Amino acid sequence: MRIASRVSMALSVAAIALTIGGAQAQEKLRIGTEGAYPPFNNLTSDGQLVGFDIDIAKALCEEMKVECEFVTQDWDGIIPALQANRFDAIIASMSITDERLKQVDFTNKYYNTPPAIVALKDTDITGVTKEALAGKVIGVQGSTTHSNYSEATYTDSEVRGYPTADEYKLDLINGRIDAANDDITVIEEWLATDEGACCKIVGTITPVPEIHGLGAGIAIRKGETELAEKFNAAIDAIRANGTYKEINDKYFGFDAYGG
Protein backbone atom coordinates (compact mmCIF):
# COMPACT_ATOMS: atom_id res chain seq x y z
CA MET A 1 0.00 0.00 0.00
CA ARG A 2 1.54 1.44 1.00
CA ILE A 3 3.82 4.51 0.31
CA ALA A 4 3.03 17.31 -9.47
CA SER A 5 1.65 21.51 -10.28
CA ARG A 6 -1.28 23.57 -9.47
CA VAL A 7 -1.46 26.50 -7.09
CA SER A 8 -4.70 27.14 -5.25
CA MET A 9 -5.90 30.34 -3.65
CA ALA A 10 -7.81 28.34 -1.02
CA LEU A 11 -8.27 30.10 2.31
CA SER A 12 -9.63 26.99 4.03
CA VAL A 13 -9.60 23.24 3.65
CA ALA A 14 -12.12 23.40 0.82
CA ALA A 15 -11.53 25.82 -2.03
CA ILE A 16 -14.60 27.90 -2.86
CA ALA A 17 -15.51 28.22 -6.52
CA LEU A 18 -18.04 30.95 -7.21
CA THR A 19 -20.52 30.58 -10.07
CA ILE A 20 -21.03 33.35 -12.58
CA GLY A 21 -22.56 36.30 -10.82
CA GLY A 22 -21.41 35.03 -7.43
CA ALA A 23 -24.93 34.13 -6.36
CA GLN A 24 -24.03 30.57 -5.38
CA ALA A 25 -20.90 28.91 -4.07
CA GLN A 26 -19.74 25.36 -4.58
CA GLU A 27 -17.26 23.64 -2.32
CA LYS A 28 -14.28 22.07 -4.09
CA LEU A 29 -11.82 19.56 -2.64
CA ARG A 30 -8.41 19.13 -4.23
CA ILE A 31 -7.37 15.49 -4.01
CA GLY A 32 -3.69 14.59 -4.32
CA THR A 33 -2.77 11.22 -5.82
CA GLU A 34 0.26 9.62 -7.46
CA GLY A 35 -1.11 8.36 -10.77
CA ALA A 36 1.49 5.57 -11.04
CA TYR A 37 0.20 2.75 -8.83
CA PRO A 38 -2.30 0.54 -10.69
CA PRO A 39 -4.88 -0.78 -9.97
CA PHE A 40 -5.28 1.90 -7.27
CA ASN A 41 -4.34 5.05 -9.18
CA ASN A 42 -2.89 5.41 -12.65
CA LEU A 43 -2.66 7.87 -15.53
CA THR A 44 -3.79 6.46 -18.88
CA SER A 45 -2.04 7.29 -22.13
CA ASP A 46 -4.59 10.04 -22.78
CA GLY A 47 -4.04 11.63 -19.37
CA GLN A 48 -7.06 10.24 -17.51
CA LEU A 49 -6.78 9.23 -13.86
CA VAL A 50 -8.27 5.80 -13.21
CA GLY A 51 -8.22 3.19 -10.46
CA PHE A 52 -9.72 2.10 -7.16
CA ASP A 53 -8.44 5.17 -5.27
CA ILE A 54 -9.87 7.48 -7.92
CA ASP A 55 -13.30 5.84 -7.95
CA ILE A 56 -13.43 5.83 -4.14
CA ALA A 57 -12.45 9.51 -4.05
CA LYS A 58 -15.19 10.40 -6.52
CA ALA A 59 -17.76 8.41 -4.52
CA LEU A 60 -16.72 10.13 -1.29
CA CYS A 61 -16.91 13.57 -2.87
CA GLU A 62 -20.35 12.77 -4.26
CA GLU A 63 -21.47 11.57 -0.83
CA MET A 64 -20.15 14.80 0.76
CA LYS A 65 -21.72 16.85 -2.05
CA VAL A 66 -18.45 18.53 -2.99
CA GLU A 67 -16.63 18.86 -6.30
CA CYS A 68 -13.44 16.80 -6.64
CA GLU A 69 -10.36 18.15 -8.41
CA PHE A 70 -7.42 15.75 -8.75
CA VAL A 71 -3.78 16.79 -8.60
CA THR A 72 -1.03 14.30 -9.51
CA GLN A 73 2.13 14.36 -7.45
CA ASP A 74 5.25 12.19 -7.29
CA TRP A 75 5.08 9.87 -4.28
CA ASP A 76 8.24 11.09 -2.57
CA GLY A 77 6.89 14.64 -2.38
CA ILE A 78 3.21 13.95 -1.74
CA ILE A 79 3.15 14.70 2.02
CA PRO A 80 5.20 17.92 1.67
CA ALA A 81 2.85 18.99 -1.12
CA LEU A 82 -0.17 18.44 1.16
CA GLN A 83 1.53 20.47 3.90
CA ALA A 84 2.26 23.21 1.36
CA ASN A 85 -1.47 23.44 0.51
CA ARG A 86 -1.18 22.12 -3.06
CA PHE A 87 -4.19 19.96 -2.28
CA ASP A 88 -6.54 19.28 0.63
CA ALA A 89 -6.28 15.49 1.03
CA ILE A 90 -4.23 12.55 -0.21
CA ILE A 91 -6.09 9.54 -1.60
CA ALA A 92 -3.24 7.43 -2.91
CA SER A 93 -3.13 4.10 -1.05
CA MET A 94 -1.19 5.66 1.82
CA SER A 95 -0.90 3.36 4.83
CA ILE A 96 -1.71 4.78 8.25
CA THR A 97 1.56 4.51 10.19
CA ASP A 98 2.95 6.08 13.36
CA GLU A 99 5.74 7.68 11.34
CA ARG A 100 3.32 9.41 8.96
CA LEU A 101 1.02 10.42 11.84
CA LYS A 102 3.82 12.70 13.00
CA GLN A 103 3.40 14.68 9.79
CA VAL A 104 -0.29 14.39 8.86
CA ASP A 105 -3.65 13.25 10.24
CA PHE A 106 -5.61 10.35 8.76
CA THR A 107 -9.19 9.29 8.33
CA ASN A 108 -10.23 5.75 9.14
CA LYS A 109 -9.00 3.15 6.65
CA TYR A 110 -10.77 2.67 3.33
CA TYR A 111 -8.97 -0.56 2.45
CA ASN A 112 -6.42 -3.00 3.87
CA THR A 113 -4.69 -5.63 1.70
CA PRO A 114 -1.53 -7.67 2.46
CA PRO A 115 1.92 -7.32 0.90
CA ALA A 116 3.60 -10.05 -1.14
CA ILE A 117 6.88 -11.05 -2.77
CA VAL A 118 7.03 -11.44 -6.56
CA ALA A 119 9.84 -13.02 -8.58
CA LEU A 120 10.57 -14.53 -12.01
CA LYS A 121 8.78 -17.81 -12.68
CA ASP A 122 12.06 -19.76 -12.71
CA THR A 123 13.23 -18.31 -9.39
CA ASP A 124 14.88 -20.45 -6.75
CA ILE A 125 13.23 -18.34 -4.02
CA THR A 126 10.82 -20.54 -2.10
CA GLY A 127 9.49 -18.24 0.65
CA VAL A 128 9.19 -14.72 2.00
CA THR A 129 11.34 -15.03 5.14
CA LYS A 130 14.67 -13.35 5.79
CA GLU A 131 16.41 -16.68 5.23
CA ALA A 132 14.58 -17.42 1.97
CA LEU A 133 15.68 -14.08 0.51
CA ALA A 134 19.23 -13.99 1.91
CA GLY A 135 21.73 -12.82 -0.70
CA LYS A 136 19.00 -11.66 -3.09
CA VAL A 137 18.37 -8.17 -4.49
CA ILE A 138 14.86 -6.99 -3.60
CA GLY A 139 13.16 -4.09 -5.38
CA VAL A 140 10.67 -1.80 -3.64
CA GLN A 141 9.09 1.56 -4.28
CA GLY A 142 10.87 4.02 -2.03
CA SER A 143 9.21 5.82 0.90
CA THR A 144 6.59 3.08 1.30
CA THR A 145 5.71 0.64 4.06
CA HIS A 146 7.04 -2.11 1.78
CA SER A 147 10.39 -0.34 1.66
CA ASN A 148 10.43 0.08 5.45
CA TYR A 149 9.54 -3.58 5.99
CA SER A 150 12.17 -4.82 3.55
CA GLU A 151 14.90 -2.66 5.09
CA ALA A 152 14.02 -3.91 8.57
CA THR A 153 13.52 -7.57 7.69
CA TYR A 154 15.76 -8.52 4.79
CA THR A 155 19.06 -7.48 6.37
CA ASP A 156 20.95 -10.25 4.57
CA SER A 157 19.69 -8.98 1.20
CA GLU A 158 20.25 -5.87 -0.87
CA VAL A 159 17.10 -3.73 -0.81
CA ARG A 160 16.95 -1.42 -3.81
CA GLY A 161 14.51 1.52 -3.84
CA TYR A 162 12.78 2.91 -6.93
CA PRO A 163 10.76 6.11 -7.48
CA THR A 164 7.83 4.14 -8.95
CA ALA A 165 6.56 0.57 -9.08
CA ASP A 166 6.97 0.52 -12.88
CA GLU A 167 10.72 0.89 -12.50
CA TYR A 168 11.23 -2.08 -10.17
CA LYS A 169 9.02 -4.17 -12.47
CA LEU A 170 11.28 -3.37 -15.43
CA ASP A 171 14.40 -4.34 -13.48
CA LEU A 172 12.77 -7.58 -12.33
CA ILE A 173 11.91 -8.52 -15.92
CA ASN A 174 15.48 -7.78 -17.02
CA GLY A 175 17.08 -9.72 -14.18
CA ARG A 176 18.64 -6.73 -12.44
CA ILE A 177 16.83 -7.66 -9.23
CA ASP A 178 15.75 -11.07 -7.91
CA ALA A 179 12.40 -10.19 -6.33
CA ALA A 180 10.13 -7.30 -5.36
CA ASN A 181 7.90 -6.45 -2.42
CA ASP A 182 4.59 -4.65 -2.92
CA ASP A 183 0.87 -4.83 -2.22
CA ILE A 184 -0.57 -8.11 -3.44
CA THR A 185 -3.28 -6.42 -5.49
CA VAL A 186 -0.71 -4.28 -7.33
CA ILE A 187 1.31 -7.40 -8.09
CA GLU A 188 -1.73 -9.43 -9.19
CA GLU A 189 -2.83 -6.62 -11.51
CA TRP A 190 0.59 -6.64 -13.14
CA LEU A 191 0.79 -10.44 -13.40
CA ALA A 192 -2.44 -10.41 -15.41
CA THR A 193 -0.75 -8.33 -18.14
CA ASP A 194 1.51 -9.56 -20.96
CA GLU A 195 4.46 -7.84 -19.29
CA GLY A 196 3.78 -9.54 -15.96
CA ALA A 197 3.63 -13.02 -17.53
CA CYS A 198 7.32 -13.32 -16.61
CA CYS A 199 6.68 -13.58 -12.93
CA LYS A 200 4.79 -15.20 -10.06
CA ILE A 201 3.89 -14.50 -6.44
CA VAL A 202 6.26 -16.39 -4.14
CA GLY A 203 4.10 -15.76 -1.08
CA THR A 204 2.30 -13.20 1.02
CA ILE A 205 3.72 -11.37 4.03
CA THR A 206 1.85 -11.17 7.32
CA PRO A 207 1.46 -7.41 7.91
CA VAL A 208 3.33 -5.94 10.86
CA PRO A 209 1.08 -3.17 12.29
CA GLU A 210 4.08 -1.18 13.55
CA ILE A 211 5.43 -1.03 9.98
CA HIS A 212 2.52 -1.64 7.62
CA GLY A 213 0.06 0.38 9.67
CA LEU A 214 -3.68 -0.04 9.99
CA GLY A 215 -4.67 0.02 6.34
CA ALA A 216 -4.80 2.77 3.74
CA GLY A 217 -6.40 6.02 4.88
CA ILE A 218 -6.95 9.52 3.57
CA ALA A 219 -4.21 11.91 4.72
CA ILE A 220 -5.10 15.48 5.64
CA ARG A 221 -3.20 18.34 7.23
CA LYS A 222 -2.71 18.26 10.99
CA GLY A 223 -5.65 19.54 13.00
CA GLU A 224 -8.26 19.48 10.22
CA THR A 225 -10.63 17.39 12.29
CA GLU A 226 -13.82 18.53 10.60
CA LEU A 227 -12.63 17.35 7.19
CA ALA A 228 -11.56 13.99 8.65
CA GLU A 229 -14.98 13.53 10.22
CA LYS A 230 -16.70 14.30 6.91
CA PHE A 231 -14.55 11.75 5.11
CA ASN A 232 -15.17 9.14 7.82
CA ALA A 233 -18.92 9.64 7.61
CA ALA A 234 -18.72 9.33 3.81
CA ILE A 235 -16.65 6.12 4.03
CA ASP A 236 -19.25 4.62 6.38
CA ALA A 237 -22.05 5.73 4.05
CA ILE A 238 -20.63 4.20 0.86
CA ARG A 239 -19.88 0.99 2.76
CA ALA A 240 -23.52 0.87 3.92
CA ASN A 241 -25.27 1.84 0.67
CA GLY A 242 -23.44 -0.59 -1.62
CA THR A 243 -21.33 1.93 -3.52
CA TYR A 244 -18.11 0.64 -1.97
CA LYS A 245 -18.92 -2.96 -2.96
CA GLU A 246 -19.72 -1.88 -6.50
CA ILE A 247 -16.33 -0.17 -6.82
CA ASN A 248 -14.54 -3.00 -5.00
CA ASP A 249 -15.99 -5.66 -7.31
CA LYS A 250 -14.86 -3.69 -10.37
CA TYR A 251 -11.24 -4.26 -9.33
CA PHE A 252 -11.04 -7.22 -6.92
CA GLY A 253 -12.53 -10.64 -6.34
CA PHE A 254 -12.47 -10.14 -2.56
CA ASP A 255 -13.39 -7.42 -0.06
CA ALA A 256 -10.39 -5.07 -0.07
CA TYR A 257 -11.67 -3.35 3.06
CA GLY A 258 -10.17 -6.17 5.13
CA GLY A 259 -10.74 -7.11 8.73
XYZ file of C-alpha atoms in Angstrom:
259
model
C 0.000 0.000 0.000
C 1.539 1.444 0.998
C 3.816 4.508 0.315
C 3.031 17.313 -9.474
C 1.648 21.508 -10.281
C -1.279 23.574 -9.468
C -1.461 26.503 -7.087
C -4.703 27.145 -5.250
C -5.896 30.336 -3.646
C -7.811 28.337 -1.024
C -8.271 30.100 2.305
C -9.631 26.989 4.033
C -9.598 23.238 3.647
C -12.120 23.401 0.822
C -11.533 25.821 -2.026
C -14.597 27.900 -2.865
C -15.505 28.224 -6.519
C -18.043 30.954 -7.213
C -20.520 30.577 -10.071
C -21.034 33.352 -12.578
C -22.564 36.305 -10.823
C -21.405 35.033 -7.432
C -24.926 34.128 -6.365
C -24.025 30.574 -5.382
C -20.902 28.912 -4.071
C -19.737 25.358 -4.580
C -17.258 23.636 -2.315
C -14.284 22.068 -4.091
C -11.817 19.565 -2.644
C -8.410 19.130 -4.234
C -7.368 15.486 -4.011
C -3.686 14.592 -4.322
C -2.766 11.217 -5.824
C 0.259 9.623 -7.464
C -1.112 8.361 -10.772
C 1.488 5.572 -11.044
C 0.196 2.746 -8.829
C -2.299 0.539 -10.692
C -4.881 -0.781 -9.969
C -5.282 1.896 -7.272
C -4.340 5.053 -9.181
C -2.886 5.409 -12.645
C -2.655 7.873 -15.527
C -3.792 6.462 -18.876
C -2.044 7.289 -22.129
C -4.589 10.038 -22.781
C -4.037 11.627 -19.365
C -7.062 10.241 -17.513
C -6.782 9.233 -13.864
C -8.269 5.799 -13.211
C -8.223 3.187 -10.462
C -9.719 2.102 -7.164
C -8.438 5.174 -5.270
C -9.871 7.475 -7.918
C -13.304 5.841 -7.955
C -13.429 5.829 -4.138
C -12.446 9.511 -4.050
C -15.189 10.405 -6.522
C -17.757 8.413 -4.522
C -16.721 10.130 -1.287
C -16.908 13.574 -2.866
C -20.350 12.774 -4.256
C -21.474 11.571 -0.832
C -20.151 14.797 0.759
C -21.716 16.847 -2.048
C -18.453 18.535 -2.991
C -16.631 18.859 -6.295
C -13.437 16.798 -6.636
C -10.357 18.149 -8.405
C -7.422 15.749 -8.754
C -3.778 16.789 -8.602
C -1.030 14.304 -9.513
C 2.131 14.362 -7.447
C 5.249 12.190 -7.288
C 5.075 9.866 -4.276
C 8.235 11.090 -2.572
C 6.891 14.637 -2.383
C 3.214 13.954 -1.743
C 3.154 14.703 2.018
C 5.203 17.921 1.675
C 2.847 18.992 -1.121
C -0.165 18.444 1.160
C 1.533 20.471 3.898
C 2.261 23.212 1.357
C -1.473 23.441 0.513
C -1.182 22.121 -3.059
C -4.193 19.961 -2.278
C -6.536 19.282 0.632
C -6.276 15.495 1.027
C -4.226 12.546 -0.212
C -6.093 9.543 -1.596
C -3.242 7.428 -2.906
C -3.131 4.096 -1.052
C -1.192 5.663 1.820
C -0.898 3.364 4.829
C -1.711 4.777 8.250
C 1.556 4.508 10.193
C 2.945 6.083 13.358
C 5.736 7.682 11.337
C 3.316 9.414 8.964
C 1.018 10.416 11.837
C 3.818 12.704 13.005
C 3.396 14.679 9.786
C -0.295 14.386 8.855
C -3.645 13.250 10.244
C -5.610 10.354 8.763
C -9.193 9.294 8.333
C -10.229 5.748 9.137
C -8.998 3.148 6.647
C -10.769 2.674 3.335
C -8.967 -0.562 2.448
C -6.416 -3.002 3.866
C -4.691 -5.630 1.704
C -1.534 -7.673 2.457
C 1.920 -7.318 0.903
C 3.600 -10.049 -1.140
C 6.877 -11.049 -2.771
C 7.031 -11.444 -6.560
C 9.842 -13.022 -8.580
C 10.567 -14.529 -12.010
C 8.782 -17.813 -12.675
C 12.060 -19.758 -12.709
C 13.231 -18.309 -9.389
C 14.878 -20.447 -6.748
C 13.233 -18.337 -4.023
C 10.817 -20.536 -2.098
C 9.495 -18.238 0.649
C 9.195 -14.724 1.998
C 11.340 -15.034 5.139
C 14.667 -13.349 5.793
C 16.414 -16.681 5.233
C 14.582 -17.420 1.970
C 15.684 -14.079 0.510
C 19.235 -13.991 1.908
C 21.726 -12.825 -0.702
C 19.004 -11.658 -3.087
C 18.374 -8.172 -4.489
C 14.861 -6.992 -3.598
C 13.156 -4.094 -5.377
C 10.673 -1.797 -3.644
C 9.086 1.561 -4.278
C 10.868 4.025 -2.026
C 9.213 5.820 0.900
C 6.593 3.079 1.300
C 5.715 0.639 4.062
C 7.045 -2.108 1.785
C 10.392 -0.340 1.663
C 10.428 0.076 5.448
C 9.544 -3.581 5.995
C 12.172 -4.823 3.551
C 14.900 -2.664 5.087
C 14.022 -3.907 8.568
C 13.516 -7.570 7.695
C 15.762 -8.521 4.794
C 19.055 -7.477 6.374
C 20.945 -10.251 4.568
C 19.692 -8.981 1.204
C 20.246 -5.865 -0.875
C 17.098 -3.731 -0.815
C 16.950 -1.420 -3.815
C 14.515 1.516 -3.838
C 12.781 2.910 -6.926
C 10.764 6.112 -7.480
C 7.827 4.141 -8.949
C 6.559 0.568 -9.081
C 6.970 0.516 -12.876
C 10.724 0.885 -12.497
C 11.232 -2.083 -10.172
C 9.018 -4.172 -12.471
C 11.280 -3.372 -15.431
C 14.404 -4.337 -13.484
C 12.767 -7.576 -12.329
C 11.912 -8.524 -15.920
C 15.480 -7.777 -17.021
C 17.080 -9.718 -14.182
C 18.641 -6.727 -12.439
C 16.828 -7.658 -9.226
C 15.747 -11.069 -7.915
C 12.398 -10.189 -6.331
C 10.134 -7.304 -5.364
C 7.899 -6.454 -2.415
C 4.590 -4.648 -2.925
C 0.865 -4.829 -2.219
C -0.569 -8.115 -3.435
C -3.281 -6.423 -5.487
C -0.709 -4.285 -7.327
C 1.309 -7.404 -8.091
C -1.729 -9.431 -9.186
C -2.834 -6.621 -11.514
C 0.593 -6.636 -13.140
C 0.791 -10.445 -13.395
C -2.443 -10.409 -15.413
C -0.750 -8.331 -18.140
C 1.509 -9.559 -20.957
C 4.460 -7.844 -19.290
C 3.779 -9.541 -15.960
C 3.633 -13.021 -17.526
C 7.320 -13.319 -16.607
C 6.681 -13.585 -12.929
C 4.788 -15.198 -10.056
C 3.888 -14.498 -6.440
C 6.258 -16.394 -4.142
C 4.104 -15.755 -1.081
C 2.298 -13.198 1.022
C 3.720 -11.366 4.033
C 1.854 -11.168 7.320
C 1.455 -7.409 7.905
C 3.330 -5.942 10.861
C 1.083 -3.172 12.288
C 4.079 -1.181 13.550
C 5.427 -1.028 9.982
C 2.524 -1.639 7.619
C 0.065 0.383 9.670
C -3.678 -0.043 9.987
C -4.674 0.016 6.335
C -4.803 2.773 3.739
C -6.403 6.019 4.882
C -6.952 9.524 3.573
C -4.206 11.907 4.721
C -5.101 15.477 5.644
C -3.205 18.337 7.229
C -2.706 18.258 10.990
C -5.654 19.536 13.000
C -8.257 19.484 10.220
C -10.628 17.385 12.292
C -13.824 18.528 10.600
C -12.632 17.348 7.192
C -11.561 13.986 8.649
C -14.984 13.531 10.221
C -16.703 14.303 6.908
C -14.549 11.748 5.112
C -15.171 9.136 7.825
C -18.920 9.641 7.608
C -18.724 9.327 3.811
C -16.652 6.124 4.035
C -19.254 4.624 6.377
C -22.051 5.734 4.047
C -20.631 4.201 0.858
C -19.880 0.988 2.756
C -23.517 0.874 3.916
C -25.270 1.842 0.675
C -23.442 -0.591 -1.617
C -21.334 1.934 -3.518
C -18.109 0.637 -1.968
C -18.921 -2.962 -2.964
C -19.715 -1.884 -6.504
C -16.327 -0.166 -6.818
C -14.543 -2.998 -4.996
C -15.992 -5.661 -7.313
C -14.859 -3.686 -10.367
C -11.236 -4.263 -9.329
C -11.041 -7.217 -6.923
C -12.528 -10.637 -6.336
C -12.470 -10.137 -2.560
C -13.387 -7.416 -0.061
C -10.388 -5.068 -0.066
C -11.665 -3.349 3.064
C -10.172 -6.165 5.128
C -10.742 -7.114 8.729
